PDB file of C-alpha atoms (C1' of nucleotides) in Angstrom:
ATOM      1  CA  MET A  75      21.432  12.446  22.326  1.00 91.00           C
ATOM      2  CA  ALA A  76      19.682   9.639  20.519  1.00 97.00           C
ATOM      3  CA  TYR A  77      20.765   7.029  18.015  1.00 97.00           C
ATOM      4  CA  TRP A  78      19.151   5.815  14.820  1.00 97.00           C
ATOM      5  CA  LEU A  79      19.527   3.382  12.000  1.00 97.00           C
ATOM      6  CA  MET A  80      18.657   4.511   8.505  1.00 97.00           C
ATOM      7  CA  LYS A  81      18.396   2.246   5.482  1.00 97.00           C
ATOM      8  CA  SER A  82      19.367   3.070   1.961  1.00 97.00           C
ATOM      9  CA  GLU A  83      19.915   1.024  -1.136  1.00 96.00           C
ATOM     10  CA  PRO A  84      23.552   1.542  -2.133  1.00 95.00           C
ATOM     11  CA  ASP A  85      22.615   1.300  -5.816  1.00 93.00           C
ATOM     12  CA  VAL A  86      20.496   4.404  -5.276  1.00 93.00           C
ATOM     13  CA  PHE A  87      22.402   6.214  -2.545  1.00 96.00           C
ATOM     14  CA  GLY A  88      25.112   4.588  -0.454  1.00 96.00           C
ATOM     15  CA  ILE A  89      27.690   5.589   2.115  1.00 97.00           C
ATOM     16  CA  ASP A  90      30.173   6.477  -0.644  1.00 97.00           C
ATOM     17  CA  ASP A  91      27.674   8.923  -2.090  1.00 97.00           C
ATOM     18  CA  LEU A  92      27.168  10.447   1.335  1.00 97.00           C
ATOM     19  CA  LYS A  93      30.923  10.821   1.736  1.00 98.00           C
ATOM     20  CA  ARG A  94      31.117  12.601  -1.596  1.00 97.00           C
ATOM     21  CA  ASN A  95      28.208  14.934  -0.817  1.00 97.00           C
ATOM     22  CA  GLN A  96      28.994  15.231   2.912  1.00 98.00           C
ATOM     23  CA  VAL A  97      25.436  16.360   3.684  1.00 98.00           C
ATOM     24  CA  GLU A  98      22.267  15.002   2.141  1.00 97.00           C
ATOM     25  CA  PRO A  99      18.550  15.563   2.691  1.00 97.00           C
ATOM     26  CA  TRP A 100      17.018  12.199   3.568  1.00 97.00           C
ATOM     27  CA  ASP A 101      14.129  12.533   1.157  1.00 95.00           C
ATOM     28  CA  GLY A 102      11.593  10.009  -0.024  1.00 94.00           C
ATOM     29  CA  VAL A 103      10.478   8.560   3.290  1.00 95.00           C
ATOM     30  CA  ARG A 104       6.790   7.800   2.815  1.00 94.00           C
ATOM     31  CA  ASN A 105       6.018   5.797   5.892  1.00 94.00           C
ATOM     32  CA  TYR A 106       4.363   7.504   8.830  1.00 93.00           C
ATOM     33  CA  GLN A 107       6.274   5.737  11.546  1.00 93.00           C
ATOM     34  CA  ALA A 108       9.604   6.519   9.930  1.00 95.00           C
ATOM     35  CA  ARG A 109       8.509  10.103   9.332  1.00 95.00           C
ATOM     36  CA  ASN A 110       7.468  10.483  12.955  1.00 95.00           C
ATOM     37  CA  PHE A 111      10.919   9.452  14.152  1.00 96.00           C
ATOM     38  CA  MET A 112      12.462  12.166  11.993  1.00 96.00           C
ATOM     39  CA  ARG A 113       9.818  14.812  12.581  1.00 95.00           C
ATOM     40  CA  ASP A 114       9.222  14.326  16.284  1.00 95.00           C
ATOM     41  CA  HIS A 115      12.337  12.835  17.764  1.00 95.00           C
ATOM     42  CA  MET A 116      15.509  13.607  15.860  1.00 97.00           C
ATOM     43  CA  GLN A 117      17.903  16.250  17.147  1.00 97.00           C
ATOM     44  CA  VAL A 118      20.890  17.777  15.443  1.00 98.00           C
ATOM     45  CA  GLY A 119      23.918  15.721  16.429  1.00 98.00           C
ATOM     46  CA  ASP A 120      22.109  12.409  16.887  1.00 98.00           C
ATOM     47  CA  GLY A 121      24.104   9.390  15.736  1.00 98.00           C
ATOM     48  CA  VAL A 122      23.055   7.419  12.681  1.00 98.00           C
ATOM     49  CA  LEU A 123      24.013   3.922  11.582  1.00 98.00           C
ATOM     50  CA  PHE A 124      24.001   3.955   7.791  1.00 98.00           C
ATOM     51  CA  TYR A 125      22.576   0.635   6.629  1.00 98.00           C
ATOM     52  CA  HIS A 126      22.797  -0.786   3.124  1.00 97.00           C
ATOM     53  CA  SER A 127      19.638  -2.650   2.173  1.00 96.00           C
ATOM     54  CA  ASN A 128      18.727  -4.602  -0.927  1.00 94.00           C
ATOM     55  CA  THR A 129      22.324  -5.469  -1.630  1.00 94.00           C
ATOM     56  CA  LYS A 130      24.647  -8.400  -1.150  1.00 92.00           C
ATOM     57  CA  PRO A 131      25.211  -8.660   1.649  1.00 95.00           C
ATOM     58  CA  PRO A 132      23.032  -6.154   3.473  1.00 96.00           C
ATOM     59  CA  GLY A 133      24.666  -4.531   6.492  1.00 97.00           C
ATOM     60  CA  ILE A 134      25.856  -1.464   8.353  1.00 97.00           C
ATOM     61  CA  ALA A 135      28.340   0.493   6.284  1.00 97.00           C
ATOM     62  CA  GLY A 136      29.088   3.654   8.190  1.00 97.00           C
ATOM     63  CA  ILE A 137      28.298   6.350  10.673  1.00 98.00           C
ATOM     64  CA  ALA A 138      26.452   9.573  10.005  1.00 98.00           C
ATOM     65  CA  GLU A 139      24.866  12.293  12.034  1.00 98.00           C
ATOM     66  CA  VAL A 140      21.617  14.247  12.015  1.00 98.00           C
ATOM     67  CA  ALA A 141      22.585  17.617  10.577  1.00 98.00           C
ATOM     68  CA  SER A 142      19.374  19.650  10.533  1.00 97.00           C
ATOM     69  CA  LYS A 143      16.079  20.093  12.239  1.00 97.00           C
ATOM     70  CA  PRO A 144      13.138  18.440  10.522  1.00 97.00           C
ATOM     71  CA  TYR A 145      11.692  20.285   7.552  1.00 96.00           C
ATOM     72  CA  ASP A 146       9.272  19.601   4.714  1.00 96.00           C
ATOM     73  CA  ASP A 147      10.488  17.107   2.143  1.00 95.00           C
ATOM     74  CA  PRO A 148      10.483  19.179  -1.064  1.00 94.00           C
ATOM     75  CA  THR A 149      10.025  16.138  -3.307  1.00 93.00           C
ATOM     76  CA  GLN A 150       6.436  15.725  -2.065  1.00 93.00           C
ATOM     77  CA  PHE A 151       5.434  18.959  -3.848  1.00 92.00           C
ATOM     78  CA  ASP A 152       7.174  18.273  -7.152  1.00 90.00           C
ATOM     79  CA  PRO A 153       4.997  16.493  -9.751  1.00 87.00           C
ATOM     80  CA  GLU A 154       8.141  15.487 -11.602  1.00 86.00           C
ATOM     81  CA  ALA A 155       9.737  13.912  -8.551  1.00 87.00           C
ATOM     82  CA  LYS A 156       9.687  10.213  -7.911  1.00 87.00           C
ATOM     83  CA  TYR A 157       8.330  10.814  -4.424  1.00 90.00           C
ATOM     84  CA  PHE A 158       5.635  13.298  -5.426  1.00 90.00           C
ATOM     85  CA  ASP A 159       2.573  12.992  -3.213  1.00 90.00           C
ATOM     86  CA  PRO A 160      -0.589  14.432  -4.787  1.00 86.00           C
ATOM     87  CA  LYS A 161      -2.281  14.372  -1.405  1.00 87.00           C
ATOM     88  CA  SER A 162       0.274  16.693   0.052  1.00 88.00           C
ATOM     89  CA  SER A 163       0.226  20.459  -0.343  1.00 87.00           C
ATOM     90  CA  LEU A 164       2.303  23.436   0.729  1.00 89.00           C
ATOM     91  CA  ASP A 165      -0.167  24.420   3.419  1.00 88.00           C
ATOM     92  CA  LYS A 166      -0.716  20.814   4.462  1.00 88.00           C
ATOM     93  CA  PRO A 167       2.597  19.044   4.017  1.00 92.00           C
ATOM     94  CA  ARG A 168       2.662  15.388   4.966  1.00 93.00           C
ATOM     95  CA  TRP A 169       6.306  14.464   4.874  1.00 95.00           C
ATOM     96  CA  GLN A 170       9.261  15.798   6.749  1.00 96.00           C
ATOM     97  CA  LEU A 171      12.928  14.903   6.638  1.00 96.00           C
ATOM     98  CA  VAL A 172      16.262  15.793   8.165  1.00 97.00           C
ATOM     99  CA  ASP A 173      19.676  16.333   6.627  1.00 98.00           C
ATOM    100  CA  ILE A 174      22.248  13.637   7.269  1.00 98.00           C
ATOM    101  CA  LYS A 175      25.969  14.331   7.495  1.00 98.00           C
ATOM    102  CA  TYR A 176      28.766  11.909   6.717  1.00 98.00           C
ATOM    103  CA  ILE A 177      30.993  11.010   9.648  1.00 98.00           C
ATOM    104  CA  ARG A 178      32.961   7.951   8.567  1.00 98.00           C
ATOM    105  CA  HIS A 179      32.884   4.476   7.078  1.00 97.00           C
ATOM    106  CA  LEU A 180      33.018   1.610   9.535  1.00 97.00           C
ATOM    107  CA  GLN A 181      36.464   0.053   9.746  1.00 96.00           C
ATOM    108  CA  ARG A 182      34.805  -3.068   8.490  1.00 96.00           C
ATOM    109  CA  TYR A 183      31.386  -3.750   7.058  1.00 97.00           C
ATOM    110  CA  LEU A 184      29.015  -5.342   9.578  1.00 97.00           C
ATOM    111  CA  SER A 185      26.774  -7.640   7.583  1.00 96.00           C
ATOM    112  CA  LEU A 186      23.256  -8.492   8.636  1.00 96.00           C
ATOM    113  CA  ASP A 187      24.425 -12.093   8.966  1.00 95.00           C
ATOM    114  CA  GLU A 188      27.027 -11.103  11.500  1.00 96.00           C
ATOM    115  CA  LEU A 189      24.592  -8.923  13.434  1.00 96.00           C
ATOM    116  CA  LYS A 190      22.230 -11.869  13.647  1.00 95.00           C
ATOM    117  CA  GLN A 191      24.873 -13.796  15.548  1.00 94.00           C
ATOM    118  CA  HIS A 192      24.470 -11.323  18.384  1.00 94.00           C
ATOM    119  CA  THR A 193      20.751 -11.511  18.985  1.00 91.00           C
ATOM    120  CA  ASP A 194      21.473 -12.370  22.629  1.00 91.00           C
ATOM    121  CA  VAL A 195      22.771  -8.841  23.178  1.00 92.00           C
ATOM    122  CA  LEU A 196      20.878  -7.125  20.394  1.00 91.00           C
ATOM    123  CA  THR A 197      17.519  -8.176  21.783  1.00 86.00           C
ATOM    124  CA  ASP A 198      14.699  -6.152  20.334  1.00 86.00           C
ATOM    125  CA  PHE A 199      17.042  -4.500  17.896  1.00 91.00           C
ATOM    126  CA  PRO A 200      14.353  -3.450  15.408  1.00 91.00           C
ATOM    127  CA  LEU A 201      16.482  -4.337  12.412  1.00 94.00           C
ATOM    128  CA  LEU A 202      16.569  -7.969  13.488  1.00 93.00           C
ATOM    129  CA  ARG A 203      12.869  -8.245  14.113  1.00 89.00           C
ATOM    130  CA  LYS A 204      11.058 -10.427  11.677  1.00 84.00           C
ATOM    131  CA  GLY A 205       9.148  -8.668   8.974  1.00 83.00           C
ATOM    132  CA  ASN A 206      10.637  -5.337   9.841  1.00 85.00           C
ATOM    133  CA  ARG A 207      10.425  -2.894   6.963  1.00 89.00           C
ATOM    134  CA  LEU A 208      11.006   0.400   8.660  1.00 93.00           C
ATOM    135  CA  SER A 209      13.597   2.527   6.908  1.00 95.00           C
ATOM    136  CA  VAL A 210      14.230   4.711   9.947  1.00 96.00           C
ATOM    137  CA  MET A 211      14.384   3.179  13.393  1.00 96.00           C
ATOM    138  CA  PRO A 212      15.648   4.025  16.855  1.00 95.00           C
ATOM    139  CA  VAL A 213      18.764   2.373  18.278  1.00 96.00           C
ATOM    140  CA  GLU A 214      19.301   2.051  22.001  1.00 95.00           C
ATOM    141  CA  ALA A 215      22.500   3.526  23.414  1.00 95.00           C
ATOM    142  CA  GLU A 216      23.711   0.099  24.574  1.00 94.00           C
ATOM    143  CA  HIS A 217      23.167  -1.323  21.114  1.00 95.00           C
ATOM    144  CA  TRP A 218      24.968   1.567  19.507  1.00 96.00           C
ATOM    145  CA  GLN A 219      27.932   0.991  21.795  1.00 96.00           C
ATOM    146  CA  TYR A 220      27.881  -2.747  21.226  1.00 95.00           C
ATOM    147  CA  ILE A 221      27.859  -2.343  17.457  1.00 95.00           C
ATOM    148  CA  LEU A 222      30.758   0.096  17.541  1.00 95.00           C
ATOM    149  CA  ASN A 223      32.655  -2.445  19.623  1.00 95.00           C
ATOM    150  CA  LEU A 224      31.879  -5.181  17.109  1.00 94.00           C
ATOM    151  CA  GLU A 225      33.619  -3.062  14.543  1.00 92.00           C
ATOM    152  CA  GLN A 226      36.904  -3.590  16.408  1.00 91.00           C
ATOM    153  CA  ALA A 227      36.435  -7.327  16.756  1.00 84.00           C
TER     154      ALA A 227
ATOM    155  C1'  DG B  47     -15.177   1.027  10.215  1.00 93.49           C
ATOM    156  C1'  DC B  48     -14.284  -3.487   8.052  1.00 93.49           C
ATOM    157  C1'  DC B  49     -11.612  -6.053   5.099  1.00 93.49           C
ATOM    158  C1'  DA B  50     -10.078  -7.762   0.526  1.00 93.49           C
ATOM    159  C1'  DA B  51      -7.051  -6.404  -2.938  1.00 93.49           C
ATOM    160  C1'  DC B  52      -3.034  -4.475  -4.028  1.00 93.49           C
ATOM    161  C1'  DG B  53       1.662  -2.507  -3.718  1.00 93.49           C
ATOM    162  C1'  DT B  54       6.166  -2.246  -1.555  1.00 93.49           C
ATOM    163  C1'  DT B  55      10.066  -3.727   1.093  1.00 93.49           C
ATOM    164  C1'  DG B  56      13.854  -6.372   1.373  1.00 93.49           C
ATOM    165  C1'  DG B  57      16.026 -10.851   2.608  1.00 93.49           C
ATOM    166  C1'  DC B  58      16.961 -15.007   0.489  1.00 93.49           C
TER     167       DC B  58
ATOM    168  C1'  DG C 109      12.709 -14.048  -9.102  1.00 93.49           C
ATOM    169  C1'  DC C 110      10.196 -15.547  -5.053  1.00 93.49           C
ATOM    170  C1'  DC C 111       7.580 -14.590  -1.242  1.00 93.49           C
ATOM    171  C1'  DA C 112       6.471 -13.160   3.677  1.00 93.49           C
ATOM    172  C1'  DA C 113       5.265  -9.227   6.065  1.00 93.49           C
ATOM    173  C1'  DC C 114       2.716  -5.478   6.342  1.00 93.49           C
ATOM    174  C1'  DG C 115       1.044  -0.718   5.067  1.00 93.49           C
ATOM    175  C1'  DT C 116      -2.397   1.563   2.138  1.00 93.49           C
ATOM    176  C1'  DT C 117      -6.468   1.982  -0.596  1.00 93.49           C
ATOM    177  C1'  DG C 118     -11.128   1.863  -1.697  1.00 93.49           C
ATOM    178  C1'  DG C 119     -15.684  -0.413  -1.993  1.00 93.49           C
ATOM    179  C1'  DC C 120     -19.308  -1.309   0.850  1.00 93.49           C
TER     180       DC C 120
END
DNA sequence: GCCAACGTTGGC
DNA sequence: GCCAACGTTGGC
């Protein structure tokens, strides 16, 4: 069992939307590193920290779970789709995704500011690394546990 | 294969 | 709205 953090802009798709839909294909990832995490390393049942980016304040909003094996992101084939990729094709698909299932909101929102106050424990937490732009990143088990404890604090 | 130009992310 | 970081593109 592995743990992940996935970013989304709440104006586009936030934790409330996930709660409403329950399960959602995590489409639109167009970064190879992020894709590789989904395609090569995610397993059904893995834990996901649902992070709100590009909002005030940014932070972790809830918990979700990987709900499918990786499969081809359908939006890459659709010329009308925002995430259409003309270099992708049905026989040579570039982008894969997984479905994400809603588990729960955090009891309280953990802002990026607050997380930054714990860099002593959250060393090498990718989210806190300078210049980090990855939308999908691995979370170590100890960090996962620590963050869920912070929620109670 | 190098690298400058350009585009995107995302915090501030 | 600014800008740092950094990935991608394309000319050579």
